[in-house]
Coordinates of C-alpha atoms and ligand atoms in Angstrom, one line a residue:
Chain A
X20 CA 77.2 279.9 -28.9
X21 CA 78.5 276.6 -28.1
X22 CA 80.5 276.3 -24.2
X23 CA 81.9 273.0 -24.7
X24 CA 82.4 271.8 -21.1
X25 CA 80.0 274.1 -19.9
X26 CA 77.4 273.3 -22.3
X27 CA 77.4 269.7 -21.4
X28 CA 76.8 270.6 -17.6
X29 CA 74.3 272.2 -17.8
X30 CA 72.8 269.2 -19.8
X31 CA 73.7 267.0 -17.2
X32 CA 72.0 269.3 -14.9
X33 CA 68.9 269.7 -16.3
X34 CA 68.7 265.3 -16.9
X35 CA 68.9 264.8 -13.3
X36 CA 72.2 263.7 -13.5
X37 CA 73.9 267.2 -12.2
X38 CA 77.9 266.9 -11.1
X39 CA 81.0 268.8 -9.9
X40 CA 84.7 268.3 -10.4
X41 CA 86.9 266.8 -7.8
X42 CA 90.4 267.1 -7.2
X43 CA 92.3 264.4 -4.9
X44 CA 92.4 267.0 -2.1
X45 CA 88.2 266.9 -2.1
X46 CA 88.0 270.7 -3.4
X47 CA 85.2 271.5 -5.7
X48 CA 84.7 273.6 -8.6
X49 CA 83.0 273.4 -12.0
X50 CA 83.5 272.8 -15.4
X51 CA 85.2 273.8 -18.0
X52 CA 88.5 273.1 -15.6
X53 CA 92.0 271.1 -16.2
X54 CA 93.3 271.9 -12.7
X55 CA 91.3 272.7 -9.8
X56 CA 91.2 276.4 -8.9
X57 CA 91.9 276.1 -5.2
X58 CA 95.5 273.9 -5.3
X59 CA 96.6 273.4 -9.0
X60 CA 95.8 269.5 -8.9
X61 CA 95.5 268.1 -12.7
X62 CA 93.6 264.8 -11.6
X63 CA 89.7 266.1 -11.6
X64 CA 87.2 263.2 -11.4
X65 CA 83.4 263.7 -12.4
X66 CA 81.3 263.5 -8.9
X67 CA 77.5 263.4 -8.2
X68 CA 75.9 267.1 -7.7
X69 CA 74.2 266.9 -4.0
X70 CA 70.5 266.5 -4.7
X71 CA 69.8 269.7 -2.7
X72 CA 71.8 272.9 -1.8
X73 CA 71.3 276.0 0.9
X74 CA 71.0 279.3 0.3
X75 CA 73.9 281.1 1.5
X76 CA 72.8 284.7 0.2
X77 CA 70.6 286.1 -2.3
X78 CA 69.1 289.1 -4.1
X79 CA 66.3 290.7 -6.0
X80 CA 67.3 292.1 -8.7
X81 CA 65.5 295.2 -9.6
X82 CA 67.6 296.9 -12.3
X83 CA 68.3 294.3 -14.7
X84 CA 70.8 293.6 -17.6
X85 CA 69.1 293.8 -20.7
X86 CA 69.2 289.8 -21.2
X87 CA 66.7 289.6 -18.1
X88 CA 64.4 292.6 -19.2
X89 CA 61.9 290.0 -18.7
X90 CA 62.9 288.5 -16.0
X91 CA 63.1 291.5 -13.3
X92 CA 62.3 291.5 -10.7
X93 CA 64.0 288.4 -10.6
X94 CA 65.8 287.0 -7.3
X95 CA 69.2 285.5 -7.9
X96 CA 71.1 283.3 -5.2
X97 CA 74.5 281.5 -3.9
X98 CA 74.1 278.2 -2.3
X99 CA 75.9 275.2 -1.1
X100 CA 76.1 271.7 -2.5
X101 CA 78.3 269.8 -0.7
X102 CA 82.2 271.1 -1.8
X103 CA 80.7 273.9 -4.3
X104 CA 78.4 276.9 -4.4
X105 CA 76.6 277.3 -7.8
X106 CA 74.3 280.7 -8.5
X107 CA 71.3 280.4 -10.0
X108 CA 68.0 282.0 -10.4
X109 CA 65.0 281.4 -7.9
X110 CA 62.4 280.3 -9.7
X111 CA 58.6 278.7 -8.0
X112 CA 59.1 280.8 -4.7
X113 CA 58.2 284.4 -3.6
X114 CA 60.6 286.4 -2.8
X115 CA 59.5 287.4 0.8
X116 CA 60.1 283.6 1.0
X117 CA 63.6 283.2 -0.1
X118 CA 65.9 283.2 3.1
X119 CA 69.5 282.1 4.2
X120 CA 69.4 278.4 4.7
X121 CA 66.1 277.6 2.2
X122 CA 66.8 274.1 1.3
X123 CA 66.5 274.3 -2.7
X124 CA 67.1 272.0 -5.8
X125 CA 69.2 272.6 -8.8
X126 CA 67.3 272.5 -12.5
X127 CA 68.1 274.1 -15.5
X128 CA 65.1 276.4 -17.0
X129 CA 64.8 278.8 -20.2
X130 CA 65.8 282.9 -19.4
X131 CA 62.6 284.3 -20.4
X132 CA 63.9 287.3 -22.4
X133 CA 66.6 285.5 -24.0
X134 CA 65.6 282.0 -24.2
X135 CA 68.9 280.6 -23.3
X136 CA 69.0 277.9 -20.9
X137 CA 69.4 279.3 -17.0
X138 CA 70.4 277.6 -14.0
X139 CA 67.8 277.8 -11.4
X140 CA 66.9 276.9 -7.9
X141 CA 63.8 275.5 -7.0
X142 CA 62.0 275.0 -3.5
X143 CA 62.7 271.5 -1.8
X144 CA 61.4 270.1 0.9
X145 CA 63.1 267.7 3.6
Chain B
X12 CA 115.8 300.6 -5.7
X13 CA 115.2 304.4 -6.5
X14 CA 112.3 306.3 -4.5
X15 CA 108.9 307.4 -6.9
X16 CA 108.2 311.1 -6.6
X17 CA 104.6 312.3 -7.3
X18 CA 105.6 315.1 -9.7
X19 CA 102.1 316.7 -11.0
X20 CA 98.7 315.2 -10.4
X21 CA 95.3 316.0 -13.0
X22 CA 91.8 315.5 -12.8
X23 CA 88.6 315.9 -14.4
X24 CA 85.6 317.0 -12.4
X25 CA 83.6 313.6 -12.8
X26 CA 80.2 313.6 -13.7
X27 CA 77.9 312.9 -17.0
X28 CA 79.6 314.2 -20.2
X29 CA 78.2 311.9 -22.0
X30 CA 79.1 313.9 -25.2
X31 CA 82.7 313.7 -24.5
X32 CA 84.9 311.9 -25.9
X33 CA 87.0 309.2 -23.7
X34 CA 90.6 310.6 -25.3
X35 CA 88.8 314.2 -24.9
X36 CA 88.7 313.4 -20.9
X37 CA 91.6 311.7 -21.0
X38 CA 93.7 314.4 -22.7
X39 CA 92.1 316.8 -20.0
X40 CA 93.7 315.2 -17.1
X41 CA 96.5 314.2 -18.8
X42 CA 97.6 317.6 -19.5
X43 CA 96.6 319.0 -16.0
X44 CA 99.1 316.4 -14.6
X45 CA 101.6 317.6 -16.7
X46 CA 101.4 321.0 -16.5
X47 CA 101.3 320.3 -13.2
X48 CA 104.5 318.6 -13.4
X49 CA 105.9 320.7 -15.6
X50 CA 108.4 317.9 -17.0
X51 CA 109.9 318.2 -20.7
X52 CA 107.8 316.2 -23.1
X53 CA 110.7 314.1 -24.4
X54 CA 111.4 312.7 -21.1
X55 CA 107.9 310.7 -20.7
X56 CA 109.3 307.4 -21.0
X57 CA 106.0 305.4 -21.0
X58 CA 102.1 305.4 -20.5
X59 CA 100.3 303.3 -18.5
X60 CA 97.1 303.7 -18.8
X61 CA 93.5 302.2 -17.2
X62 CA 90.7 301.5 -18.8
X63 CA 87.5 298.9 -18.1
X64 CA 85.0 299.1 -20.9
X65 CA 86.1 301.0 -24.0
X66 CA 85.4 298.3 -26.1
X67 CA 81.7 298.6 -25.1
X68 CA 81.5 302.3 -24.7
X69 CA 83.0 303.5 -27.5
X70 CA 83.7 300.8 -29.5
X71 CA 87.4 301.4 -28.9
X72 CA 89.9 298.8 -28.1
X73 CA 94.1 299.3 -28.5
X74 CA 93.7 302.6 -26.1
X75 CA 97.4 303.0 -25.7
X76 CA 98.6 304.5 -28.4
X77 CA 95.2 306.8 -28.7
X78 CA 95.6 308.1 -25.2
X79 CA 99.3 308.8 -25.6
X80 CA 98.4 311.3 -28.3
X81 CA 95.8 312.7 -26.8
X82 CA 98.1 313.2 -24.0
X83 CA 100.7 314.9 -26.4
X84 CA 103.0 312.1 -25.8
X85 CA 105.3 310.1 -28.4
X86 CA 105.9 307.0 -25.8
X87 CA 105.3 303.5 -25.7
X88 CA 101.9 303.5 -23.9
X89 CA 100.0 300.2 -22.7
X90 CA 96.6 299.7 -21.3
X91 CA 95.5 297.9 -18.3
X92 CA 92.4 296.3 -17.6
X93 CA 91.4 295.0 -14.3
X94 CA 87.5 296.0 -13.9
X95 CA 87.7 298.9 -11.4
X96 CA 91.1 298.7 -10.3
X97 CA 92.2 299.6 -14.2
X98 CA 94.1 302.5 -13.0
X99 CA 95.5 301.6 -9.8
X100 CA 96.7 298.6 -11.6
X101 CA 98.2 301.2 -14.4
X102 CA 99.9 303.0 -11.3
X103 CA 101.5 300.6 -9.7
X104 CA 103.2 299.1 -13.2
X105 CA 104.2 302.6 -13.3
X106 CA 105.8 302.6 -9.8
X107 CA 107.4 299.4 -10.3
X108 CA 108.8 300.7 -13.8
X109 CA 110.2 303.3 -11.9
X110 CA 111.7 301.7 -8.9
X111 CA 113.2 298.9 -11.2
X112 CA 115.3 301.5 -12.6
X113 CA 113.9 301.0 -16.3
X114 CA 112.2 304.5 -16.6
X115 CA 112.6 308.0 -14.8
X116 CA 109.5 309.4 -16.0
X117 CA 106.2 307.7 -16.4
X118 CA 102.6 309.1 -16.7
X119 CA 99.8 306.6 -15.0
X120 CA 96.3 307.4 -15.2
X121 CA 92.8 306.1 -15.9
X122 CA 89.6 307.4 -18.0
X123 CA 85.8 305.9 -18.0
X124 CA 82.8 306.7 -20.0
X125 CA 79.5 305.7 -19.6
X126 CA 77.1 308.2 -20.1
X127 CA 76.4 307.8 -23.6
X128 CA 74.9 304.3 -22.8
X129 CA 72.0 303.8 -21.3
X130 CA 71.1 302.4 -17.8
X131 CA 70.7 299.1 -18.9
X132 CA 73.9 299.1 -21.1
X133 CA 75.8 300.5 -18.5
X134 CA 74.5 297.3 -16.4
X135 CA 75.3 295.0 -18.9
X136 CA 78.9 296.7 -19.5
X137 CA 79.6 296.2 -15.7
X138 CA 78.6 293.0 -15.3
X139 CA 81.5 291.8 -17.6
X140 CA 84.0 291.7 -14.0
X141 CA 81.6 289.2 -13.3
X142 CA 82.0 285.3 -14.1
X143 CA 80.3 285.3 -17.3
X144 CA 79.4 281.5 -17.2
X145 CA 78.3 281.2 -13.6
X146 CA 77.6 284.5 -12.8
X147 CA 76.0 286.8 -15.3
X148 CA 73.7 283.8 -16.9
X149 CA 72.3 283.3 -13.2
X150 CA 71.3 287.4 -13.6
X151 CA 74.4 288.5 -11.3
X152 CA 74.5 292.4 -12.0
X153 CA 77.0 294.6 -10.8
X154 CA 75.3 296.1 -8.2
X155 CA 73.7 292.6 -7.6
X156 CA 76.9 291.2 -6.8
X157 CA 77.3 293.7 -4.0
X158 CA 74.2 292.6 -2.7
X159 CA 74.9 289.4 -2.4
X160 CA 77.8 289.9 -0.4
X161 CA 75.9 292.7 1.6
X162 CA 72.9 290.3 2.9
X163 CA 76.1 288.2 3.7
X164 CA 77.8 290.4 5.7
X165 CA 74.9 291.2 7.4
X166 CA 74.2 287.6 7.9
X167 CA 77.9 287.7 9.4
X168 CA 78.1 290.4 11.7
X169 CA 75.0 292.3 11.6
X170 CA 73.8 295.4 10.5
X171 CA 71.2 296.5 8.1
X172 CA 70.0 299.1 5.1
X173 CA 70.1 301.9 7.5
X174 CA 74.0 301.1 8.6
X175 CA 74.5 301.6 4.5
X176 CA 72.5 304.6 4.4
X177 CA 74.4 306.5 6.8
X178 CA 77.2 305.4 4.3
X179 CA 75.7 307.3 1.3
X180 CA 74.7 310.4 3.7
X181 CA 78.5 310.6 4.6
X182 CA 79.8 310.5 0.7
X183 CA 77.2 313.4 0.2
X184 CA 78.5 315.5 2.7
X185 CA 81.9 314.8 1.7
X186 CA 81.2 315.7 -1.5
X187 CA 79.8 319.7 -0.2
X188 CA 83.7 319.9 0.2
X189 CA 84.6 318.2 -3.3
X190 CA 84.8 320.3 -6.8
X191 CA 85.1 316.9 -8.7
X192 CA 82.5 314.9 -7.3
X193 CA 79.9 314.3 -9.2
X194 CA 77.1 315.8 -7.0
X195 CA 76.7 318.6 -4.6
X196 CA 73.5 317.6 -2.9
X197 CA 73.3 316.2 1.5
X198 CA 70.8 314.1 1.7
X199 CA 69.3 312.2 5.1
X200 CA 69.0 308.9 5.8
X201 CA 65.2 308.5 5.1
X202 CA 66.3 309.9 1.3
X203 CA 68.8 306.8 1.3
X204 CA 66.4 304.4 2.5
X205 CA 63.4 305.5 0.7
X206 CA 65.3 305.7 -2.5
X207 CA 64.2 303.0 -5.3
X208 CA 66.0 299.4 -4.8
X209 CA 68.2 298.3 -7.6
X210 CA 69.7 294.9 -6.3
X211 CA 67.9 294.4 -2.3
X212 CA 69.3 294.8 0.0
X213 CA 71.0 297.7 -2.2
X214 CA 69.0 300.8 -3.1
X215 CA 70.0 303.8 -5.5
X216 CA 72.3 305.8 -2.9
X217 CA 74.2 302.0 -2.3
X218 CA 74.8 302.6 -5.7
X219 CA 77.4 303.9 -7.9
X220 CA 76.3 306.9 -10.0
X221 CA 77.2 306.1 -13.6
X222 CA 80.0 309.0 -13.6
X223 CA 82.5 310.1 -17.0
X224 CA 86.1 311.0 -16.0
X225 CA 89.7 310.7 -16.3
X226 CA 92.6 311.0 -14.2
X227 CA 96.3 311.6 -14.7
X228 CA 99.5 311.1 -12.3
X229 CA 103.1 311.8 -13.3
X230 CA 105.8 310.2 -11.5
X231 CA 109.5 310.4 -11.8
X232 CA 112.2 308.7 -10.1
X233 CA 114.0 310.5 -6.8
X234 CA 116.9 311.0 -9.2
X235 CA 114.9 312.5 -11.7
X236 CA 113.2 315.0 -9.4
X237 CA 116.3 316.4 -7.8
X238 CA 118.4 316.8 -11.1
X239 CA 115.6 318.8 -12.5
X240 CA 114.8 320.6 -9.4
X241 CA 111.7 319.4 -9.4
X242 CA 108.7 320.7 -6.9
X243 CA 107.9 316.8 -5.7
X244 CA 107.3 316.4 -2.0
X245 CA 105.1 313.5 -2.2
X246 CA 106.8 309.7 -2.6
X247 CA 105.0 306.3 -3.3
X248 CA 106.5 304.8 -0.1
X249 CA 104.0 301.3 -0.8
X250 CA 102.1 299.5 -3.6
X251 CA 100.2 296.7 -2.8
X252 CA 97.7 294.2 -4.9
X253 CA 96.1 291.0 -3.6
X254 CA 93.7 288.8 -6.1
X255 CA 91.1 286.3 -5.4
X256 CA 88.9 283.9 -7.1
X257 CA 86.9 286.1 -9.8
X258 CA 83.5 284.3 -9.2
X259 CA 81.7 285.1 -6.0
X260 CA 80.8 281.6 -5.4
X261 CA 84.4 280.2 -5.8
X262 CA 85.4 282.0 -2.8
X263 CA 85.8 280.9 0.7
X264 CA 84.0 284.0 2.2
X265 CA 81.2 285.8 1.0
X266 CA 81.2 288.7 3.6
X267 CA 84.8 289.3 3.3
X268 CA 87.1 290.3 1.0
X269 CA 91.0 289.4 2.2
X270 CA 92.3 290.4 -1.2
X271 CA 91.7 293.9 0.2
X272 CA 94.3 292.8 3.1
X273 CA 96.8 291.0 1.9
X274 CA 100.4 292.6 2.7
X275 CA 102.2 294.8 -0.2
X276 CA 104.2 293.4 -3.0
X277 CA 106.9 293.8 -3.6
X278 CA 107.5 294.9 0.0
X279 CA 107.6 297.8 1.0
X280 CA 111.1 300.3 1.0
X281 CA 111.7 301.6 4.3
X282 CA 109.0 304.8 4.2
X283 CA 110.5 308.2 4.6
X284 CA 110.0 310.3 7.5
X285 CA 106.9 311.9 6.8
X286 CA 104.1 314.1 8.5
X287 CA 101.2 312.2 6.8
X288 CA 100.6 309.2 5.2
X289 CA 97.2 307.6 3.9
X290 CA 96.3 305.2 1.5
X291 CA 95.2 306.8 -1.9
X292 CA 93.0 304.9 -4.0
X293 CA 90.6 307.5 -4.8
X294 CA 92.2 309.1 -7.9
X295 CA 94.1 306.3 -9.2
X296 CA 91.7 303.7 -9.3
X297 CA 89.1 304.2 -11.7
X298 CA 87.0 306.0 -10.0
X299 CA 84.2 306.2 -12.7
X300 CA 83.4 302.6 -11.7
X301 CA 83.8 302.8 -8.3
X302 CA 81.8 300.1 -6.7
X303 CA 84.4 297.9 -6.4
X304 CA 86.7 300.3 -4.5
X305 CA 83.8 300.4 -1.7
X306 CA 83.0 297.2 -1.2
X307 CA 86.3 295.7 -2.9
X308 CA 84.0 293.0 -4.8
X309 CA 87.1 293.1 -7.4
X310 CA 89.3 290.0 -7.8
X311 CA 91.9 292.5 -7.8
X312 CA 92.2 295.2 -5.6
X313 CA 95.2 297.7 -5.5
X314 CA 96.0 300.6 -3.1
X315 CA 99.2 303.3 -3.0
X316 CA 100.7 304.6 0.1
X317 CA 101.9 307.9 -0.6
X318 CA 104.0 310.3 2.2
X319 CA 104.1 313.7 2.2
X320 CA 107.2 315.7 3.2
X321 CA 107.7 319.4 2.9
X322 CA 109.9 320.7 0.5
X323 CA 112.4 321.9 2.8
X324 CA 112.7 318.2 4.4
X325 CA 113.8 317.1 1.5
X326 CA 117.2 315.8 1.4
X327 CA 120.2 317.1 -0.8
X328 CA 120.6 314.8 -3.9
X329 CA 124.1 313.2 -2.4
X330 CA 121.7 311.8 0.4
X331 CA 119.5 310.2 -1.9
X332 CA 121.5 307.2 -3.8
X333 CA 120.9 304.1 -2.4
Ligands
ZN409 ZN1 92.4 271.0 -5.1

């Protein structure tokens, strides 16, 4: 299945070159978008994706949709760059190491039962 | 702006039938409520009617017109989908139908099945509420969701797995008392917290049982009820729905949920005197999915205020025109 807008985020993601959408304002929010979500503004410019995000909640997933059969248990989180949250799959950390405020990094890797591309989070240190 | 009378009520005990037929269910409660009612069958004006994931469950999309026959009906009918507020949603169209004046006699309601999928299709079929670009890719299942926002409430204002245990204990002692609920078991806290996790911090008894069953209302205008003599004590005296973002991580607060808040619209008419009132969700939103009525993780959440008056309190038609 092709997500155009979508599709080419994640892309962007996974080169490194990772961003949200902006609306005069400064709210955030994510593509595929013509108006931002939060006041209705039309004018979205193309900004640069912090290079790291906090962890704002999480969970391990024990009981899993059949597109993560191989995945679980698999711990999925929301966190904060700058104006947006993205959620994403923890991926390179234990979950008894996850915790509210874990400085992480945003990559794109492959959902192991499905093989589709997955946003994930990955430990960073500062 | 007329005054919505509760005129009959139906319900099917919920539970796992998963050899039943949605329109079966439906057509149980359906005909409950209006025998209950006991309104002539050419009078239904419309059906409004909740339903989440038929498509998935059944295969069955278009449910209107299939649940108006079950229900015996020859009515427009119309389906509403809004994840687990289906049927509340479908009730308070019906309300507003009525207090617009376009309709006297309206029959709301609401049907789930689940049982004949599995556990894991049941998962996947619930996590369709969810954002399906940012939120079920990332592995966000239902019950995951309400995780998330539990670890943040926590985070907020404290409290842990055994605050949410005592939670499930209460809902199982409720239920002793409760021919429709779907178990009849107590169970303690150390059952709750022992229980195997589905989504930490959320274990089974945080959970939603996967639960078939159907539920009918009919209502009828003030008019309506008194020209037909009609045994309708209870009014709709407030519907109320509030939205928000539909992905978790597009709103402003991940440990609360001020769509569950937000003031009625349209407001309110001036409530009748009444001994009781109480906010009735229970039986009109679909309550076979009902996680998102505890925890109100639904971008739309809807709730009916409903006053009681005794028969003998109510007033003589010539008092009733507005
Ligand atoms: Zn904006």
């Amino acid at each position: 299945m092709t997500d155009t807008g979508y599709d080419e985020w994640l892309a962007a993601i996974a080169d490194g070159e990772g961003y949200y959408l902006a609306c005069p304002d400064g709210h955030g929010s994510l593509p595929p978008r013509r108006s931002c979500p939060h006041c209705g503004a039309a004018e979205l410019t193309e900004e640069p994706l912090p290079a790291t995000g906090e962890i704002l909640t999480f969970t391990e997933v024990h009981v899993p949709a059949p597109d993560f059969a191989d995945e679980a248990p698999y711990v999925t989180a929301i966190a904060s760059f700058g104006p947006v949250k993205l959620t994403g799959v923890v991926r390179d950390l234990p979950a008894d190491e996850v915790d509210l405020g874990t400085t992480v990094s945003v990559g794109v890797d492959e959902n192991a039962t499905t093989g589709e591309s997955l946003l994930v989070f990955l430990p960073a240190s500062e | 702006m007329t005054d919505v009378r509760i005129a009959g009520v139906g319900l099917t005990k919920f539970g796992s039938h998963p050899e039943r037929t949605g329109r079966d269910l439906f057509a149980e409660a359906a005909l409950a409520a209006r025998e209950d009612a006991g309104v002539s069958r050419d009078d239904y004006e419309e059906l409004f009617y909740g339903n989440f994931m038929g498509e998935l469950a059944e295969k069955q999309g278009h449910q209107g017109p299939v649940m108006a026959e079950a229900a015996g009906l020859d009515c427009p009918a119309t389906r509403y989908e809004q994840a687990c507020a289906s049927a509340g949603v479908a009730f308070r169209q019906a309300v507003a139908t009525i207090r617009s004046g376009a309709a006297d006699v309206v029959l709301a309601g609401g049907m789930e099945r689940m049982n004949n999928l599995g556990t894991a299709e049941v998962t996947q079929s619930l996590a369709i509420a969810a954002d399906e670009l940012f939120e079920v890719r990332a592995g966000v299942t239902f019950p995951g969701a309400y995780a998330l926002m539990a670890r943040a409430y926590f985070d907020a204002f404290g409290g842990d797995s055994e605050d949410l245990a005592h939670i499930a204990v209460k809902n199982h002692a409720n239920a002793m008392q409760n021919d429709y609920a779907q178990f009849h078991r107590e169970i303690t806290v150390d059952d709750a917290l022992e229980s195997p996790v589905v989504a930490d911090p959320l274990s089974l008894y945080d959970a939603c049982p996967i639960t078939d069953g159907a539920s009918a209302v009919v209502l009828v205008s003030d008019d309506y009820a008194e020209r037909h003599g009609l045994d309708a004590p209870v009014s709709v005296t407030g519907s109320g729905q509030g939205g928000d973002k539909a992905a978790l991580q597009d709103r402003p607060h991940l440990a609360r949920t001020p769509a569950a808040t937000k003031p009625p619209t349209p407001p309110t008419q001036t409530p009748v005197s009444a001994p009781t009132t109480w906010t009735w969700p229970r039986s009109t939103t679909a309550s076979p999915s009902p996680r998102c009525s505890r925890s109100n993780r639904s971008a739309s959440t809807t709730t009916a205020k409903v006053s009681a008056r005794p028969p003998a309190a109510r007033r003589p038609a010539t008092a009733t025109s507005r």
